mmCIF file of C-alpha atoms in Angstrom:
data_model
loop_
_atom_site.group_PDB
_atom_site.id
_atom_site.type_symbol
_atom_site.label_atom_id
_atom_site.label_comp_id
_atom_site.label_asym_id
_atom_site.label_seq_id
_atom_site.Cartn_x
_atom_site.Cartn_y
_atom_site.Cartn_z
ATOM 1 C CA MET A 29 -12.144 102.672 12.762
ATOM 2 C CA THR A 30 -10.979 102.868 16.402
ATOM 3 C CA ILE A 31 -10.086 99.903 18.556
ATOM 4 C CA SER A 32 -13.198 100.502 20.643
ATOM 5 C CA GLU A 33 -15.491 99.763 17.702
ATOM 6 C CA ASN A 34 -17.085 96.355 17.303
ATOM 7 C CA ILE A 35 -14.809 94.311 15.063
ATOM 8 C CA ARG A 36 -17.328 91.489 14.605
ATOM 9 C CA SER A 37 -14.610 88.969 13.807
ATOM 10 C CA THR A 38 -13.506 85.758 15.491
ATOM 11 C CA VAL A 39 -10.209 84.988 17.166
ATOM 12 C CA LEU A 40 -9.253 81.377 17.860
ATOM 13 C CA LEU A 41 -6.812 81.086 20.770
ATOM 14 C CA VAL A 42 -4.313 78.202 20.679
ATOM 15 C CA HIS A 43 -2.450 77.535 23.920
ATOM 16 C CA GLY A 44 1.086 76.270 24.365
ATOM 17 C CA ALA A 45 2.522 73.044 25.744
ATOM 18 C CA TRP A 46 1.485 71.853 29.221
ATOM 19 C CA HIS A 47 -1.370 74.359 29.284
ATOM 20 C CA GLY A 48 -5.058 74.295 28.400
ATOM 21 C CA ALA A 49 -7.736 76.721 27.310
ATOM 22 C CA TRP A 50 -7.930 77.806 30.955
ATOM 23 C CA CYS A 51 -4.834 79.979 30.400
ATOM 24 C CA TRP A 52 -6.928 82.520 28.454
ATOM 25 C CA GLU A 53 -9.291 83.254 31.349
ATOM 26 C CA LYS A 54 -7.976 86.800 31.858
ATOM 27 C CA PHE A 55 -7.230 87.538 28.209
ATOM 28 C CA ALA A 56 -10.441 86.353 26.544
ATOM 29 C CA PRO A 57 -12.700 88.870 28.363
ATOM 30 C CA GLU A 58 -10.374 91.695 27.305
ATOM 31 C CA LEU A 59 -10.706 90.645 23.672
ATOM 32 C CA ALA A 60 -14.469 90.284 24.000
ATOM 33 C CA ALA A 61 -14.696 93.800 25.435
ATOM 34 C CA LEU A 62 -13.035 95.066 22.249
ATOM 35 C CA GLY A 63 -15.621 93.372 20.069
ATOM 36 C CA TRP A 64 -14.057 90.007 19.300
ATOM 37 C CA ASN A 65 -15.867 86.699 19.218
ATOM 38 C CA VAL A 66 -13.466 84.491 21.174
ATOM 39 C CA VAL A 67 -13.097 80.750 20.571
ATOM 40 C CA THR A 68 -10.631 78.490 22.379
ATOM 41 C CA VAL A 69 -9.356 74.972 21.911
ATOM 42 C CA ASP A 70 -7.857 72.331 24.204
ATOM 43 C CA LEU A 71 -4.974 70.551 22.501
ATOM 44 C CA PRO A 72 -5.043 66.740 22.848
ATOM 45 C CA SER A 73 -1.267 66.523 23.373
ATOM 46 C CA SER A 74 -1.556 68.391 26.690
ATOM 47 C CA SER A 75 -3.023 66.027 29.257
ATOM 48 C CA ALA A 76 -2.590 64.672 32.764
ATOM 49 C CA ASP A 77 -2.549 61.157 31.272
ATOM 50 C CA PRO A 78 1.022 59.767 31.280
ATOM 51 C CA ASP A 79 0.018 57.297 28.549
ATOM 52 C CA ASN A 80 -1.281 59.988 26.193
ATOM 53 C CA THR A 81 -0.180 59.365 22.591
ATOM 54 C CA ALA A 82 -1.567 62.470 20.847
ATOM 55 C CA GLY A 83 0.906 64.400 18.741
ATOM 56 C CA MET A 84 1.197 67.704 16.932
ATOM 57 C CA TYR A 85 -0.838 66.424 14.003
ATOM 58 C CA ASP A 86 -3.649 65.483 16.399
ATOM 59 C CA ASP A 87 -3.515 69.013 17.781
ATOM 60 C CA ALA A 88 -3.672 70.417 14.256
ATOM 61 C CA ARG A 89 -6.707 68.285 13.458
ATOM 62 C CA GLU A 90 -8.474 69.571 16.570
ATOM 63 C CA ILE A 91 -7.678 73.164 15.618
ATOM 64 C CA ARG A 92 -8.916 72.522 12.093
ATOM 65 C CA ARG A 93 -12.118 71.030 13.501
ATOM 66 C CA ARG A 94 -12.675 74.233 15.451
ATOM 67 C CA LEU A 95 -11.908 76.352 12.388
ATOM 68 C CA ASP A 96 -14.372 74.381 10.290
ATOM 69 C CA GLY A 97 -17.083 75.190 12.820
ATOM 70 C CA ILE A 98 -16.573 78.956 12.572
ATOM 71 C CA SER A 99 -18.384 81.015 9.966
ATOM 72 C CA GLY A 100 -16.690 84.164 8.762
ATOM 73 C CA PRO A 101 -13.059 85.305 8.916
ATOM 74 C CA VAL A 102 -10.820 84.068 11.718
ATOM 75 C CA THR A 103 -7.645 85.352 13.319
ATOM 76 C CA VAL A 104 -5.673 82.445 14.786
ATOM 77 C CA LEU A 105 -3.572 83.490 17.777
ATOM 78 C CA ALA A 106 -1.015 80.969 18.997
ATOM 79 C CA HIS A 107 1.292 80.958 21.993
ATOM 80 C CA SER A 108 4.607 79.128 22.301
ATOM 81 C CA TYR A 109 4.340 75.478 21.114
ATOM 82 C CA GLY A 110 0.838 76.278 19.862
ATOM 83 C CA GLY A 111 2.447 77.990 16.899
ATOM 84 C CA LEU A 112 3.239 74.618 15.347
ATOM 85 C CA PRO A 113 -0.220 73.004 15.201
ATOM 86 C CA ALA A 114 -1.768 76.398 14.417
ATOM 87 C CA THR A 115 0.569 76.773 11.436
ATOM 88 C CA GLU A 116 -0.175 73.217 10.320
ATOM 89 C CA ALA A 117 -3.943 73.576 10.719
ATOM 90 C CA ALA A 118 -4.288 76.946 9.020
ATOM 91 C CA GLY A 119 -2.735 75.650 5.815
ATOM 92 C CA GLY A 120 -5.610 75.139 3.414
ATOM 93 C CA ALA A 121 -8.226 76.668 5.739
ATOM 94 C CA ASP A 122 -10.056 79.237 3.642
ATOM 95 C CA ASN A 123 -11.458 81.237 6.571
ATOM 96 C CA VAL A 124 -8.153 82.167 8.266
ATOM 97 C CA GLU A 125 -7.317 85.789 7.487
ATOM 98 C CA ARG A 126 -4.412 86.298 9.888
ATOM 99 C CA LEU A 127 -1.994 84.363 12.070
ATOM 100 C CA VAL A 128 -0.671 85.909 15.284
ATOM 101 C CA TYR A 129 2.332 84.377 17.020
ATOM 102 C CA VAL A 130 2.827 85.455 20.647
ATOM 103 C CA SER A 131 6.309 84.271 21.615
ATOM 104 C CA ALA A 132 5.363 81.284 19.487
ATOM 105 C CA PHE A 133 7.149 78.896 17.153
ATOM 106 C CA GLN A 134 6.723 80.251 13.631
ATOM 107 C CA LEU A 135 8.515 77.404 11.889
ATOM 108 C CA ASP A 136 8.870 76.126 8.333
ATOM 109 C CA GLU A 137 8.040 72.838 6.643
ATOM 110 C CA GLY A 138 10.183 70.003 7.955
ATOM 111 C CA GLU A 139 10.916 71.741 11.259
ATOM 112 C CA SER A 140 9.703 70.561 14.656
ATOM 113 C CA LEU A 141 10.021 72.021 18.111
ATOM 114 C CA ALA A 142 12.590 69.358 18.944
ATOM 115 C CA SER A 143 14.654 70.277 15.896
ATOM 116 C CA GLN A 144 14.908 73.826 17.239
ATOM 117 C CA SER A 145 15.747 72.853 20.824
ATOM 118 C CA ALA A 146 19.509 72.326 20.431
ATOM 119 C CA GLY A 147 19.189 68.802 21.812
ATOM 120 C CA GLN A 148 17.221 69.781 24.910
ATOM 121 C CA ILE A 149 14.220 67.716 23.815
ATOM 122 C CA PRO A 150 14.899 64.020 23.157
ATOM 123 C CA GLU A 151 13.859 62.322 19.947
ATOM 124 C CA GLY A 152 10.996 59.840 19.953
ATOM 125 C CA ASP A 153 7.243 59.583 19.861
ATOM 126 C CA VAL A 154 6.508 57.638 23.044
ATOM 127 C CA GLY A 155 6.170 59.133 26.500
ATOM 128 C CA THR A 156 5.365 62.455 28.108
ATOM 129 C CA LEU A 157 7.351 65.305 29.598
ATOM 130 C CA PRO A 158 6.538 67.473 32.616
ATOM 131 C CA ALA A 159 6.843 71.238 32.457
ATOM 132 C CA ASN A 160 10.024 73.061 33.385
ATOM 133 C CA ASP A 161 11.217 72.519 36.954
ATOM 134 C CA ASP A 162 10.591 76.193 37.716
ATOM 135 C CA PRO A 163 7.551 77.315 35.684
ATOM 136 C CA ARG A 164 6.919 80.279 37.964
ATOM 137 C CA LYS A 165 10.272 81.688 36.868
ATOM 138 C CA TYR A 166 10.324 80.712 33.201
ATOM 139 C CA PHE A 167 6.635 80.896 32.307
ATOM 140 C CA TYR A 168 5.212 83.383 34.802
ATOM 141 C CA GLY A 169 8.077 85.586 35.989
ATOM 142 C CA ASP A 170 6.111 88.824 35.597
ATOM 143 C CA VAL A 171 2.693 87.406 36.482
ATOM 144 C CA PRO A 172 1.109 88.358 39.848
ATOM 145 C CA GLN A 173 2.121 85.741 42.403
ATOM 146 C CA ASP A 174 -1.342 84.353 43.086
ATOM 147 C CA ASP A 175 -2.065 84.002 39.373
ATOM 148 C CA ALA A 176 1.345 82.424 38.773
ATOM 149 C CA ASP A 177 0.762 79.883 41.531
ATOM 150 C CA ARG A 178 -2.658 78.958 40.188
ATOM 151 C CA ALA A 179 -1.337 78.573 36.663
ATOM 152 C CA ALA A 180 1.640 76.470 37.721
ATOM 153 C CA ASP A 181 -0.664 74.166 39.667
ATOM 154 C CA ARG A 182 -2.764 73.553 36.538
ATOM 155 C CA LEU A 183 0.069 72.510 34.238
ATOM 156 C CA VAL A 184 -0.148 68.978 32.859
ATOM 157 C CA LEU A 185 2.065 66.614 30.871
ATOM 158 C CA GLN A 186 3.040 67.104 27.231
ATOM 159 C CA THR A 187 3.667 64.270 24.802
ATOM 160 C CA LEU A 188 7.138 63.808 23.386
ATOM 161 C CA LYS A 189 5.485 63.035 20.063
ATOM 162 C CA SER A 190 4.068 66.558 19.803
ATOM 163 C CA PHE A 191 7.554 68.035 20.012
ATOM 164 C CA ASN A 192 9.005 65.725 17.365
ATOM 165 C CA GLU A 193 6.427 65.777 14.581
ATOM 166 C CA PRO A 194 7.553 68.191 11.819
ATOM 167 C CA LEU A 195 5.412 70.685 9.986
ATOM 168 C CA THR A 196 4.109 69.671 6.580
ATOM 169 C CA ARG A 197 2.562 73.091 5.928
ATOM 170 C CA ALA A 198 3.731 76.628 6.677
ATOM 171 C CA ALA A 199 0.498 78.589 6.497
ATOM 172 C CA TRP A 200 2.245 81.913 7.146
ATOM 173 C CA LYS A 201 3.669 81.772 3.624
ATOM 174 C CA GLY A 202 0.204 82.397 2.214
ATOM 175 C CA ILE A 203 -1.598 84.100 5.110
ATOM 176 C CA PRO A 204 -0.597 87.466 6.633
ATOM 177 C CA SER A 205 1.116 86.940 9.981
ATOM 178 C CA THR A 206 2.029 89.053 12.976
ATOM 179 C CA TYR A 207 4.741 88.192 15.494
ATOM 180 C CA ILE A 208 4.715 89.627 19.008
ATOM 181 C CA VAL A 209 8.135 89.480 20.638
ATOM 182 C CA CYS A 210 8.026 89.222 24.426
ATOM 183 C CA GLU A 211 11.146 91.095 25.488
ATOM 184 C CA GLN A 212 11.452 89.630 29.002
ATOM 185 C CA ASP A 213 10.764 86.013 28.053
ATOM 186 C CA LEU A 214 12.973 83.485 29.857
ATOM 187 C CA ALA A 215 11.449 80.438 28.142
ATOM 188 C CA ILE A 216 11.997 81.462 24.503
ATOM 189 C CA PRO A 217 14.899 83.936 24.294
ATOM 190 C CA PRO A 218 13.985 87.210 22.582
ATOM 191 C CA ALA A 219 16.813 86.740 20.065
ATOM 192 C CA PHE A 220 15.264 83.458 18.918
ATOM 193 C CA GLN A 221 11.832 85.067 18.784
ATOM 194 C CA GLU A 222 13.273 87.819 16.596
ATOM 195 C CA ALA A 223 14.719 85.263 14.187
ATOM 196 C CA MET A 224 11.290 83.679 13.790
ATOM 197 C CA ALA A 225 9.624 87.086 13.618
ATOM 198 C CA ALA A 226 11.603 87.782 10.446
ATOM 199 C CA ARG A 227 9.169 85.398 8.746
ATOM 200 C CA ALA A 228 6.134 87.449 9.762
ATOM 201 C CA SER A 229 4.453 90.243 7.834
ATOM 202 C CA ARG A 230 4.407 92.538 10.879
ATOM 203 C CA ASN A 231 6.275 92.622 14.202
ATOM 204 C CA TYR A 232 5.525 94.115 17.601
ATOM 205 C CA ARG A 233 7.488 94.141 20.847
ATOM 206 C CA ILE A 234 5.984 94.162 24.320
ATOM 207 C CA PRO A 235 7.743 94.410 27.722
ATOM 208 C CA ALA A 236 6.474 91.053 28.934
ATOM 209 C CA GLY A 237 7.630 87.617 29.959
ATOM 210 C CA HIS A 238 6.472 84.361 28.392
ATOM 211 C CA SER A 239 2.793 84.683 29.337
ATOM 212 C CA PRO A 240 1.511 88.203 28.567
ATOM 213 C CA PHE A 241 -2.065 86.884 28.495
ATOM 214 C CA LEU A 242 -1.687 86.594 32.276
ATOM 215 C CA SER A 243 0.724 89.440 33.052
ATOM 216 C CA MET A 244 -0.710 92.163 30.784
ATOM 217 C CA PRO A 245 -3.932 90.853 29.220
ATOM 218 C CA ALA A 246 -5.516 94.247 28.513
ATOM 219 C CA GLU A 247 -2.395 95.569 26.825
ATOM 220 C CA LEU A 248 -2.011 92.424 24.721
ATOM 221 C CA ALA A 249 -5.647 92.616 23.631
ATOM 222 C CA ARG A 250 -5.136 96.207 22.510
ATOM 223 C CA VAL A 251 -2.069 95.252 20.457
ATOM 224 C CA ILE A 252 -3.998 92.451 18.743
ATOM 225 C CA THR A 253 -6.923 94.744 18.014
ATOM 226 C CA SER A 254 -4.816 97.668 16.818
ATOM 227 C CA ASP A 255 -2.946 95.352 14.474
ATOM 228 C CA SER A 256 -6.224 94.056 13.076
ATOM 229 C CA VAL A 257 -7.431 97.590 12.416
ATOM 230 C CA SER A 258 -4.104 98.516 10.789
ATOM 231 C CA GLU A 259 -4.418 95.509 8.497
ATOM 232 C CA GLY A 260 -7.910 96.615 7.474
ATOM 233 C CA LEU A 261 -9.449 93.437 8.904
ATOM 234 C CA ARG A 262 -12.754 93.343 10.673
#
């Protein structure tokens, strides 16, 4: 099978903190062109509402709701924070055949994003946090300027609760997983990505910053598809 053949499988895209399903606008068509059925989700914890109280478990429930509505095998692709609720949701889902972490948090039971932040994220479950003061640098450093500006303007608030709720399931222990290390990432250092990637079944490295779905969408889609073919998935 070549990567140009119709794979006839579904990929569910799970965005990171402060983002929305809009962030896949360049990447999703590239996947579709390679034969994927693309499904996205908007996580409840990412919202413009400063009084939002949704947490990571709410995000996981929304992902699980989307999974339950898909017939056939599913690859779940998560970016950044999205790795947590994706990992939580995929546990016990019988249609998930692969997890893909793109510079994402591939954590274990009992771990939260806050627990891995070296004190940078405060404890608590009330309130929201804005994105980094310089998202164009940390999130979109290698993204074309116009695209970076548009993306930065669309960022919303993220609930503190979502960063503090720990995983109760680590789906990657029972489901094959792939980790894609973004070598130029300024938001999640490559060394930390590599430590998490040690938990994955397969690893890849790409010369990208934190948001390869915006900076190199075609290349990322080919990596995802080639990995699927190598795994014998369809």
